[in-house]
Tab-separated table of C-alpha atoms in Angstrom:
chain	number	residue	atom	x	y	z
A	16	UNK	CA	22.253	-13.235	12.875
A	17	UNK	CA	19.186	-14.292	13.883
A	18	UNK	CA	16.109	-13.158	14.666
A	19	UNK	CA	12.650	-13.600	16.438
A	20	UNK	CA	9.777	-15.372	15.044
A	21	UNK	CA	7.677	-12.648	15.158
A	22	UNK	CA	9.630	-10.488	13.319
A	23	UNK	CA	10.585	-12.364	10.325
A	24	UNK	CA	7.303	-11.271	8.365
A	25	UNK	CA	7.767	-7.463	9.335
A	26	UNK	CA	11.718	-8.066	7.311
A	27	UNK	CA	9.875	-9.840	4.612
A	28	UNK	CA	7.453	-7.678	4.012
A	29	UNK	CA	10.223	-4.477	3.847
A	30	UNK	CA	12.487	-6.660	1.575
A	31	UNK	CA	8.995	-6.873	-1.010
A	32	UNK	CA	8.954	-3.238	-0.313
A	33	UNK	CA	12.503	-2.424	-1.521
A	34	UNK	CA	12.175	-4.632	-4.178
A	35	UNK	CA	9.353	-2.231	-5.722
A	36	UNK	CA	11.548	0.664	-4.953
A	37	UNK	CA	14.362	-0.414	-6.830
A	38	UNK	CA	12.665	-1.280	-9.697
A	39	UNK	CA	11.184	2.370	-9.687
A	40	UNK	CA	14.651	3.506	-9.296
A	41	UNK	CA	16.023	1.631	-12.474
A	42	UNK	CA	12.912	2.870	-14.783
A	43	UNK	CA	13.094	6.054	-13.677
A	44	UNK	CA	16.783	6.257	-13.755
A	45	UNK	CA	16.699	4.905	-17.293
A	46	UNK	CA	14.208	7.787	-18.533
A	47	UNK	CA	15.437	10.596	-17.293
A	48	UNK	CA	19.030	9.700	-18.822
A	49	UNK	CA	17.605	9.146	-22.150
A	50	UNK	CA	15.225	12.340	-21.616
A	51	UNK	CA	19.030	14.138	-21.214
A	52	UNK	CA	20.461	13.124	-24.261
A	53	UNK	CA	17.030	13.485	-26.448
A	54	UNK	CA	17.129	17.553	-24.491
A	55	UNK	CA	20.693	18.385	-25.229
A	56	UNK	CA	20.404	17.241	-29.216
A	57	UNK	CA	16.673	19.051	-29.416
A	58	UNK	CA	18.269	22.400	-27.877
A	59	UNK	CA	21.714	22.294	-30.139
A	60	UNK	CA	19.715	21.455	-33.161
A	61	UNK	CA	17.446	24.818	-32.364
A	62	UNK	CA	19.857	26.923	-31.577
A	63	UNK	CA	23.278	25.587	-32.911
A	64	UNK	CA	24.803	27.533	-30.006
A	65	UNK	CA	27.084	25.413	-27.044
A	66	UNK	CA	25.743	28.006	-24.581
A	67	UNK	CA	22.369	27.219	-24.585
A	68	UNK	CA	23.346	22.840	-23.997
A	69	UNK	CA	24.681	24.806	-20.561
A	70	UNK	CA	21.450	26.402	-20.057
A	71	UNK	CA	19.859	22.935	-19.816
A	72	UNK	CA	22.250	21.915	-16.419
A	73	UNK	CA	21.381	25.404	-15.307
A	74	UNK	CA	17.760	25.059	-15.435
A	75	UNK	CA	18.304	21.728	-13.366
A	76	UNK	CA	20.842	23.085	-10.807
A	77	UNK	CA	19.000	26.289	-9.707
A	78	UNK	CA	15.742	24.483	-8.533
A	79	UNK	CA	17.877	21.680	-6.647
A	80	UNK	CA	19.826	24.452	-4.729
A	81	UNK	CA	17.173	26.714	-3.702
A	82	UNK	CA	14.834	23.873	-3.086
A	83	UNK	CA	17.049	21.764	-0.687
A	84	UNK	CA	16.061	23.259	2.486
A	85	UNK	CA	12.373	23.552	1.956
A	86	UNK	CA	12.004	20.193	0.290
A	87	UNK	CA	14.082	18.534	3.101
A	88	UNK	CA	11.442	19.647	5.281
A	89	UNK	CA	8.213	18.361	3.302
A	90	UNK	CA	10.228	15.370	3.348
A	91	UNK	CA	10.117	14.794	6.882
A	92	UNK	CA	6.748	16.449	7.429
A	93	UNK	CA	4.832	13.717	4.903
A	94	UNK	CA	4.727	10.691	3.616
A	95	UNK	CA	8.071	10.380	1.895
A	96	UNK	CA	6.110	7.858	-0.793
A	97	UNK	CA	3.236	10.408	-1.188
A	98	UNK	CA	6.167	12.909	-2.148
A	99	UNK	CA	8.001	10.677	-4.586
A	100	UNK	CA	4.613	9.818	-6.231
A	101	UNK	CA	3.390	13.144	-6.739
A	102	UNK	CA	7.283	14.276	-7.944
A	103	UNK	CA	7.164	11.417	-10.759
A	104	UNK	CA	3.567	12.560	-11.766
A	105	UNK	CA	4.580	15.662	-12.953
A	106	UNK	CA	7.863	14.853	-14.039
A	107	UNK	CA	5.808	12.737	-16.369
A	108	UNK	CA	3.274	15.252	-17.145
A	109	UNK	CA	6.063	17.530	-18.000
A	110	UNK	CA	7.693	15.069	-20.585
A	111	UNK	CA	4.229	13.770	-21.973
A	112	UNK	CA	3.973	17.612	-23.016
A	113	UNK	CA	7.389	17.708	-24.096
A	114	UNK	CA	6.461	14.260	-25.855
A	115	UNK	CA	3.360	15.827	-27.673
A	116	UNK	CA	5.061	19.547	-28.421
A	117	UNK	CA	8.235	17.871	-30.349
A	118	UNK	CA	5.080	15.251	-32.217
A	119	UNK	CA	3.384	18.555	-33.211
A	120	UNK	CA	6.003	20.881	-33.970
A	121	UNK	CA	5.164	23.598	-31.372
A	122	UNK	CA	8.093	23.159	-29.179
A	123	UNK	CA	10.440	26.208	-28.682
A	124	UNK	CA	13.574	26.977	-26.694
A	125	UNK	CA	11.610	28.798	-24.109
A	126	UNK	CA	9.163	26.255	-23.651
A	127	UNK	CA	11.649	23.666	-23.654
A	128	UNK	CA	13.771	25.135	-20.725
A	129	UNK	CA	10.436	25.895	-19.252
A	130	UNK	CA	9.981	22.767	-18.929
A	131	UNK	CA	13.150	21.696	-18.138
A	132	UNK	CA	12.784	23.804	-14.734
A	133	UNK	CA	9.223	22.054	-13.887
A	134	UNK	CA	10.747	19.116	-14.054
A	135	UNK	CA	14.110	20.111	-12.126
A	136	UNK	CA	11.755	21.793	-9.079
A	137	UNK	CA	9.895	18.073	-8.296
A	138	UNK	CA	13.392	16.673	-8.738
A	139	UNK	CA	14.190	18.843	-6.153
A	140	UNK	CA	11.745	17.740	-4.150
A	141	UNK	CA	11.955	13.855	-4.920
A	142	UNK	CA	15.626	13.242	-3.998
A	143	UNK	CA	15.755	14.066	-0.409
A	144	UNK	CA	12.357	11.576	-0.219
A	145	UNK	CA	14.498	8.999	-2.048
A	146	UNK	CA	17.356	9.029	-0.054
A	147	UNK	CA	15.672	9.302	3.436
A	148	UNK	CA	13.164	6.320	2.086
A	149	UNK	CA	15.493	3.670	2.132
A	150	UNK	CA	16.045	2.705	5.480
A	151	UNK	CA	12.524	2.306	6.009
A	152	UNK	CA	12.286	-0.316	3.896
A	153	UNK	CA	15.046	-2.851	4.843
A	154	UNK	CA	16.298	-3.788	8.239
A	155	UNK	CA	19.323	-1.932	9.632
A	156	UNK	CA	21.646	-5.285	9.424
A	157	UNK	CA	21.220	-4.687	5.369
A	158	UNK	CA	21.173	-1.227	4.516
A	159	UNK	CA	24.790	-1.085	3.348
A	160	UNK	CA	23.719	-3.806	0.704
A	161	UNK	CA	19.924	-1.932	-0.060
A	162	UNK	CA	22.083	1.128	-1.089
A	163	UNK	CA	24.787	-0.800	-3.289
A	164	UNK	CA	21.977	-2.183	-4.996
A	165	UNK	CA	20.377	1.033	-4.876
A	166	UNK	CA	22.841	2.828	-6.597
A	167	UNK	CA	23.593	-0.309	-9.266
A	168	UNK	CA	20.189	1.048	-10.868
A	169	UNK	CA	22.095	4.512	-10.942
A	170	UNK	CA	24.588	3.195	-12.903
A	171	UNK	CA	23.012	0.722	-14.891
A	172	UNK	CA	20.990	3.480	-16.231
A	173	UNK	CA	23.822	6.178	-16.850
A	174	UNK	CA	25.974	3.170	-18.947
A	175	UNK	CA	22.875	1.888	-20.717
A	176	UNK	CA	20.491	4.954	-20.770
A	177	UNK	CA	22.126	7.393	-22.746
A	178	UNK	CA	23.020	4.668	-25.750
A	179	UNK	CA	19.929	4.011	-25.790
A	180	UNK	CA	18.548	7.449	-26.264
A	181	UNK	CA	20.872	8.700	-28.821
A	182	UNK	CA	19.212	4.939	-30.595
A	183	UNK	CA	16.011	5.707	-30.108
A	184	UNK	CA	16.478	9.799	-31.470
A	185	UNK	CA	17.001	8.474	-34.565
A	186	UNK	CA	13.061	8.302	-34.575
A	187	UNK	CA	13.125	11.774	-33.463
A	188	UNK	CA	12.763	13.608	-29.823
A	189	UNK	CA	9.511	13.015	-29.761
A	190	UNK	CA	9.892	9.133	-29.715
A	191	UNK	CA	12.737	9.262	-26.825
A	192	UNK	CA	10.537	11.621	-24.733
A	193	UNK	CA	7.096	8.930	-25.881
A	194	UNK	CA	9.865	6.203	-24.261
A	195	UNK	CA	10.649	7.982	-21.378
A	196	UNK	CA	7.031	9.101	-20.613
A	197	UNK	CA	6.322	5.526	-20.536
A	198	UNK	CA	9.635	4.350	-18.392
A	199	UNK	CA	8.520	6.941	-16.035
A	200	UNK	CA	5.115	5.795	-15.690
A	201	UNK	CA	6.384	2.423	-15.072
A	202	UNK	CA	8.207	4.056	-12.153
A	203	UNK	CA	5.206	5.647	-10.645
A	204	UNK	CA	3.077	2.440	-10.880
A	205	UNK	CA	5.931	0.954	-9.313
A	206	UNK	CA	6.410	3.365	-6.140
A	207	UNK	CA	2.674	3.013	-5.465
A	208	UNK	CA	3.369	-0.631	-5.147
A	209	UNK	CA	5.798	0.286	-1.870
A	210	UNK	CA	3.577	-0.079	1.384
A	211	UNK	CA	3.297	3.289	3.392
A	212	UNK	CA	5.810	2.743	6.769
A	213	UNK	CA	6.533	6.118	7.797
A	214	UNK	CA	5.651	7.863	11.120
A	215	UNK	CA	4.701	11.417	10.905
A	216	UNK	CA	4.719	13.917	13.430
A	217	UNK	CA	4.671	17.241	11.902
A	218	UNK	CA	6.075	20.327	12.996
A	219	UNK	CA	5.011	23.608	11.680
A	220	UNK	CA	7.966	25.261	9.020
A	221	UNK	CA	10.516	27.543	10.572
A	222	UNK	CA	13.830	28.808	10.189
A	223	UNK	CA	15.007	26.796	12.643
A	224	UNK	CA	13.688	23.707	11.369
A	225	UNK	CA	14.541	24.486	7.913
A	226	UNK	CA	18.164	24.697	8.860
A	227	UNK	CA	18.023	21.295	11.564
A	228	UNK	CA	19.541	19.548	9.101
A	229	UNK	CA	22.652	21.808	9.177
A	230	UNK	CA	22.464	22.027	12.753
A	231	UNK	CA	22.256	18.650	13.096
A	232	UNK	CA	25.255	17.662	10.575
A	233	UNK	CA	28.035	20.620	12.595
A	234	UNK	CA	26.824	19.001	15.902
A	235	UNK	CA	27.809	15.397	15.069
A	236	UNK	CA	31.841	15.408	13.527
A	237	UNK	CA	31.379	11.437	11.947
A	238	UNK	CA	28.819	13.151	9.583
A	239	UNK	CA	30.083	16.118	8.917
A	240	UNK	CA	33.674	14.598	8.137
A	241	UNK	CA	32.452	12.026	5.923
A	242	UNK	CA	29.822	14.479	3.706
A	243	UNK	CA	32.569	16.930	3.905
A	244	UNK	CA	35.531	14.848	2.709
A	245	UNK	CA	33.453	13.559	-0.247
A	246	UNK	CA	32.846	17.157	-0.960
A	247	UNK	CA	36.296	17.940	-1.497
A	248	UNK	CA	37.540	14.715	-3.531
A	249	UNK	CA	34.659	15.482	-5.308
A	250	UNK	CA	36.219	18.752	-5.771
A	251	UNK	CA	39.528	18.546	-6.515
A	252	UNK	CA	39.180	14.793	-8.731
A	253	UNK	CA	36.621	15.502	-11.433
A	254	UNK	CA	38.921	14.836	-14.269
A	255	UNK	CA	36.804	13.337	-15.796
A	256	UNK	CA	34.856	16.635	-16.930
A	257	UNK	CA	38.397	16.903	-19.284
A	258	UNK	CA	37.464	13.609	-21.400
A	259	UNK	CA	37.059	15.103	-24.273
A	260	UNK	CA	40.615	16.880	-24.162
A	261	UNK	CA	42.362	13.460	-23.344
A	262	UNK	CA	40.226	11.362	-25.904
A	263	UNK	CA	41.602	13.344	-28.842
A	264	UNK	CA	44.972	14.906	-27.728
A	265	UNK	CA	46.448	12.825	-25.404
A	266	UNK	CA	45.220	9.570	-26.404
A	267	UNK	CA	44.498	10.299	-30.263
A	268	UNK	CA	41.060	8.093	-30.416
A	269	UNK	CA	37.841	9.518	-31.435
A	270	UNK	CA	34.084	9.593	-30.550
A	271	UNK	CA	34.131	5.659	-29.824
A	272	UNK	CA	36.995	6.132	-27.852
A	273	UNK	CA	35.575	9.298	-25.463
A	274	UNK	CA	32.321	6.955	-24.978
A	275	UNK	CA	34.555	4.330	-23.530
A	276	UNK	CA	35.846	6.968	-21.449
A	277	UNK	CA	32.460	8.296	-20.079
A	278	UNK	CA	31.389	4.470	-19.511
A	279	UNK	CA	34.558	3.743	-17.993
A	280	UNK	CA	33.721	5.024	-14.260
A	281	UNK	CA	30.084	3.741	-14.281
A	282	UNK	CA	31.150	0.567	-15.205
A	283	UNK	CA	33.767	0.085	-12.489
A	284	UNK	CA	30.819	1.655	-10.064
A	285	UNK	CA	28.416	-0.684	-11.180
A	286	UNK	CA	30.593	-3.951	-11.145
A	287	UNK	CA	31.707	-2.704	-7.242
A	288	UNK	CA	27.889	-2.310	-6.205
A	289	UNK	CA	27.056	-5.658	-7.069
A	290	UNK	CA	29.986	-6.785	-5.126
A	291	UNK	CA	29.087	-4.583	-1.990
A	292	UNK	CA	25.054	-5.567	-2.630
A	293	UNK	CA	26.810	-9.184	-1.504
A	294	UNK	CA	29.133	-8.524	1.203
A	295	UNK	CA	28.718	-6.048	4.155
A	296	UNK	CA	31.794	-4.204	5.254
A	297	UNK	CA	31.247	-4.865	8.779
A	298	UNK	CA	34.657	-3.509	10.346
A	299	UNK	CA	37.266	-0.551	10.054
A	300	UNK	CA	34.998	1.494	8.301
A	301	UNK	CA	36.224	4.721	8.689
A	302	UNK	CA	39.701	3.411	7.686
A	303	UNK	CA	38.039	1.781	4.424
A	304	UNK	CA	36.228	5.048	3.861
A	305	UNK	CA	39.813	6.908	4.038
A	306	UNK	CA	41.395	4.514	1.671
A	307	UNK	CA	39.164	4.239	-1.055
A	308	UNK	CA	38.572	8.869	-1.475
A	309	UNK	CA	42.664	7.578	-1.537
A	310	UNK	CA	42.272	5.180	-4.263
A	311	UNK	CA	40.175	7.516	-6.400
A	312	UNK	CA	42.953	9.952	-6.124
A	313	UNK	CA	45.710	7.653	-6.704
A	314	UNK	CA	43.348	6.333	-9.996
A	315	UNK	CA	42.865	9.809	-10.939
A	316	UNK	CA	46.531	10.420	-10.873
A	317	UNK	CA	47.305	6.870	-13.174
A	318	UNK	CA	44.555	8.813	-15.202
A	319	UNK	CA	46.458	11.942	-15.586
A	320	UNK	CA	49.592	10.350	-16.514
A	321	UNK	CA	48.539	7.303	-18.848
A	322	UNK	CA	49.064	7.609	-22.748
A	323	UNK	CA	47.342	4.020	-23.389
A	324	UNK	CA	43.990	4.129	-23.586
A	325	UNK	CA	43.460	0.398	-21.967
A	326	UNK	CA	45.616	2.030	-19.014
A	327	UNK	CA	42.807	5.161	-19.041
A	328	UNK	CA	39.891	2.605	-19.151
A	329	UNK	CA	41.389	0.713	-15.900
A	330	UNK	CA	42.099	3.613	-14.356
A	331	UNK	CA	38.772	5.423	-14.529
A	332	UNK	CA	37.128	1.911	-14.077
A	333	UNK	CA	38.924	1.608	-10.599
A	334	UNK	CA	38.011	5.423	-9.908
A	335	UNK	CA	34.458	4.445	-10.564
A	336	UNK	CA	34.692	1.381	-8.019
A	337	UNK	CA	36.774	3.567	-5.652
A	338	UNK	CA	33.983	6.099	-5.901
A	339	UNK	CA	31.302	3.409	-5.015
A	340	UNK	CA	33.001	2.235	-1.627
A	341	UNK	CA	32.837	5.326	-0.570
A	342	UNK	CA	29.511	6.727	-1.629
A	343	UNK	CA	28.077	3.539	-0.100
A	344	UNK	CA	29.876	4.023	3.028
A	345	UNK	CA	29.123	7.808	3.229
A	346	UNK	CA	25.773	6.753	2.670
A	347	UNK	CA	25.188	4.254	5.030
A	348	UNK	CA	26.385	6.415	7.710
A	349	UNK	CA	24.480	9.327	7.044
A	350	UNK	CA	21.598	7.341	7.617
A	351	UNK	CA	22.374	5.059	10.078
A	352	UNK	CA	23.257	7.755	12.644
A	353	UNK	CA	20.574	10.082	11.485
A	354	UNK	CA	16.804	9.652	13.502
A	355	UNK	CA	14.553	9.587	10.794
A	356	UNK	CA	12.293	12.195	11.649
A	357	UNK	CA	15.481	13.495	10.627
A	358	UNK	CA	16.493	12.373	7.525
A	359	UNK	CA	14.817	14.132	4.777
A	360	UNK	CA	16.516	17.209	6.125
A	361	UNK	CA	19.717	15.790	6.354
A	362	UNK	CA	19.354	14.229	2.954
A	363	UNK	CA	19.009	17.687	1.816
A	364	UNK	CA	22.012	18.827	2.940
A	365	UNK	CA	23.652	16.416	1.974
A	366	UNK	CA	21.786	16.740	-1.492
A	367	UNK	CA	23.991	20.656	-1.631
A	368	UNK	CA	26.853	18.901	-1.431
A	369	UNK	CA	27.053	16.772	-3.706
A	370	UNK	CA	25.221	18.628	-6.106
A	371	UNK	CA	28.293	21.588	-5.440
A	372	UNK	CA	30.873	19.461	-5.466
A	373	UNK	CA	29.652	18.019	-9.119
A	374	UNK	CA	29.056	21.305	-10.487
A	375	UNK	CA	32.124	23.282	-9.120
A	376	UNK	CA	34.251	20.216	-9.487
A	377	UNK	CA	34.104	20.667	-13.165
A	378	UNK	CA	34.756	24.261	-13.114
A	379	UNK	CA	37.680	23.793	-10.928
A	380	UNK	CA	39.666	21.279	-13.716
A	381	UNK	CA	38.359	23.761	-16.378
A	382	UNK	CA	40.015	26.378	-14.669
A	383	UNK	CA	43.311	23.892	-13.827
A	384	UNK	CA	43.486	22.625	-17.212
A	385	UNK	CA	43.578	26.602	-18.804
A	386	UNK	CA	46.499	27.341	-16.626
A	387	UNK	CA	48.537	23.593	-16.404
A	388	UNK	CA	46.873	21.843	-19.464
A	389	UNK	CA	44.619	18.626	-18.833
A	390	UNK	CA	47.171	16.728	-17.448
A	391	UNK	CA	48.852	18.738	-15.129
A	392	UNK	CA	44.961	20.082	-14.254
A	393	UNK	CA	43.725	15.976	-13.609
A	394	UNK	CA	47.337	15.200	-11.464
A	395	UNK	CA	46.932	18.135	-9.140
A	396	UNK	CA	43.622	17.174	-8.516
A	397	UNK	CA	44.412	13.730	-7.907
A	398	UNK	CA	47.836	14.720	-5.304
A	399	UNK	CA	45.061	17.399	-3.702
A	400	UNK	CA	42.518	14.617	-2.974
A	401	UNK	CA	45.309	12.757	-1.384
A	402	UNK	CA	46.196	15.730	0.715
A	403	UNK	CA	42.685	15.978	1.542
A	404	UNK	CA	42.479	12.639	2.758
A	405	UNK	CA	45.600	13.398	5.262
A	406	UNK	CA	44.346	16.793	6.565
A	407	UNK	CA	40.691	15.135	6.732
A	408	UNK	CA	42.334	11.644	9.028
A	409	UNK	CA	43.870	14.340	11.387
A	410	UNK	CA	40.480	16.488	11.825
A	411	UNK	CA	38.281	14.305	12.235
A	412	UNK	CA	39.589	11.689	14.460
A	413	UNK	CA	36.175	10.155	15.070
A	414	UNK	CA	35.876	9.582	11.432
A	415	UNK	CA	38.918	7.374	11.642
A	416	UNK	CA	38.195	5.220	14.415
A	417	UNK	CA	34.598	4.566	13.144
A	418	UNK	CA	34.473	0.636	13.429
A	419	UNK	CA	31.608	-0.390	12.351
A	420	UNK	CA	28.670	1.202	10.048
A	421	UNK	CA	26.428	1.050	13.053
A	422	UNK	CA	27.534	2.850	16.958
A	423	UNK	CA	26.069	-0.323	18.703
């Protein structure tokens, strides 16, 4: 496609912009996964007790869920750069302290999940920022390949980031948090390096604009069927919460063997976003969108029923990739049809759902696999994300005839 003289230094300048944005992503990505792992060992080797390793997700997931609406809002009331800048500050303040209380020997459970919570309340507040941000910073023609490559720093950091971590705790938690404090300052210098774009015009905080982004989602079916649907794949697939169980009983491999597994879906995720960063599905979205929540299932189900662990590799590694065309996809569209004075609310929303799906999901095939055992838990929710994807094709019709990523 081309494009007007005068514009070509207004799409240069936004592809410098992204550039600064991604690298942000991947350092920040990289610290808080190794801030995870260094957390979850500090905690179990306090306390010895599982319960309190659950206490750590807990202290994450609260702020994120009551925090969604509101931060939605500050997200498209202010700068959305402003927001992310201040968020990574005092994440980083947060782990400097956690940094300096492991170095000194001061640091307790209590002030540990204390500090867990600071740091899950900006989080709050930073993702719907960093969602909404992106289409700012690219033109419209290339936001499908902005978010693959967007989410390749995701998963380059969740394969790489926890390794690295459990390396680097060998030193002790307070080296892994030094590494992250640094990784995350990197990130901030970084986001202060992306120009400010945005164009406020601020409305004063209500009920009614603290739920737009609901309204807003119910009143347009293309968005609400394609959140939705991820929602329930999401849902009803999350075998992979059941590792464990199928690493040691159904496949008979050990510890190196269950890492595989974990790095199995991230891999296939990453090796798919570099593909999509490339090539822009430009037609038959919708129908793409339906087959690949279909291909997760249909992976999921291989999953289920594989004894071989190569066989359990492929298939989580094609779940992962599955997973990808669709987040991108979902993505895309959210944002694409969404004004952007718009966005950081809708971003929120969408921030519930996905943050549900992952949490519940993993309750659901706990519950499965106590009644039906792992695999008859990981099968049902593969055949029920397949039924999903039927009942989904026949509801939301608009969904399904989606041609291309953008309605012009």
């Amino acid at each position: 496609m081309s494009h007007p003289t005068s514009s070509k230094p207004a799409s240069l300048w936004k592809h410098h912009a992204f550039l600064w944005f991604w690298c942000s992503r991947l350092a920040s990505g990289f610290g808080f996964q190794m801030l995870s792992v260094a957390l979850g060992w500090q905690v179990y080797a306090m306390t010895g007790r599982a319960f309190d390793l659950g206490l750590i997700g807990l202290a994450q997931f609260i702020p994120s869920l009551l925090l969604a609406l509101p931060a939605g809002h500050v997200a498209d009331q202010f700068r959305r750069r402003q927001i992310i800048v201040l968020s990574r500050f005092f994440e980083l303040v947060a782990i400097v302290l956690l940094a300096i209380g492991s170095w000194l020997k001061i640091l307790d459970e209590t002030m540990l999940l204390g500090l867990v919570v600071w740091i899950g309340v900006f989080r709050a507040f930073e993702f719907p920022a960093m969602q909404s941000i992106v289409p700012s910073l690219v033109p419209e023609s290339i936001l499908p390949r902005a978010m693959a490559m967007n989410s390749s720093a995701g998963q380059m950091a969740t394969i790489i980031g926890p390794a690295l971590g459990g390396f680097l705790y060998i030193g002790g938690a307070d080296l892994v948090y030094a590494v992250s404090s640094a990784l995350y300052l990197v990130a901030l210098l970084c986001m202060i390096g992306v120009p400010l774009s945005q164009v406020i015009a601020r409305t004063p905080a209500t009920l009614k604009t603290l739920f737009a982004g609901i309204h807003f989602i119910r009143a347009r079916p293309v968005i609400l069927g394609v959140i939705s649907l991820d929602l329930f794949a999401v849902l009803l697939g999350g075998a992979t919460a059941l590792l464990p169980i199928f690493a040691r009983d159904i496949l008979h491999t050990g510890p190196w063997g269950l890492g595989l597994l974990r790095a199995a879906p991230a891999v296939g995720a990453l090796l798919m976003s570099f593909w999509l960063a490339h090539r822009i599905i430009q037609r038959r979205v919708g129908l793409i969108m339906f087959a690949s929540v279909a291909g997760f299932g249909i992976a999921t189900i291989v999953f289920a029923l594989s004894h071989w662990l190569w066989l359990s590799l492929l298939s989580l590694a094609l779940l992962g990739a599955f997973d990808m065309i669709s987040m991108v996809i979902r993505g895309a569209l959210v944002q694409l049809d969404t004004p952007d004075e718009m966005r950081g609310r809708v971003s929120a929303v969408n921030s519930i759902f996905i943050n549900t799906s992952n949490q519940l999901g993993e309750f659901e095939s706990g519950v499965l696999a106590s009644a039906f055992g792992a695999v008859g838990a990981a099968a049902i929710g593969g055949v029920g994300t397949l039924l999903v994807v039927a009942v989904w094709m026949r509801l939301f019709p608009q969904l399904r005839a989606r041609e291309r990523l953008t309605q012009s």
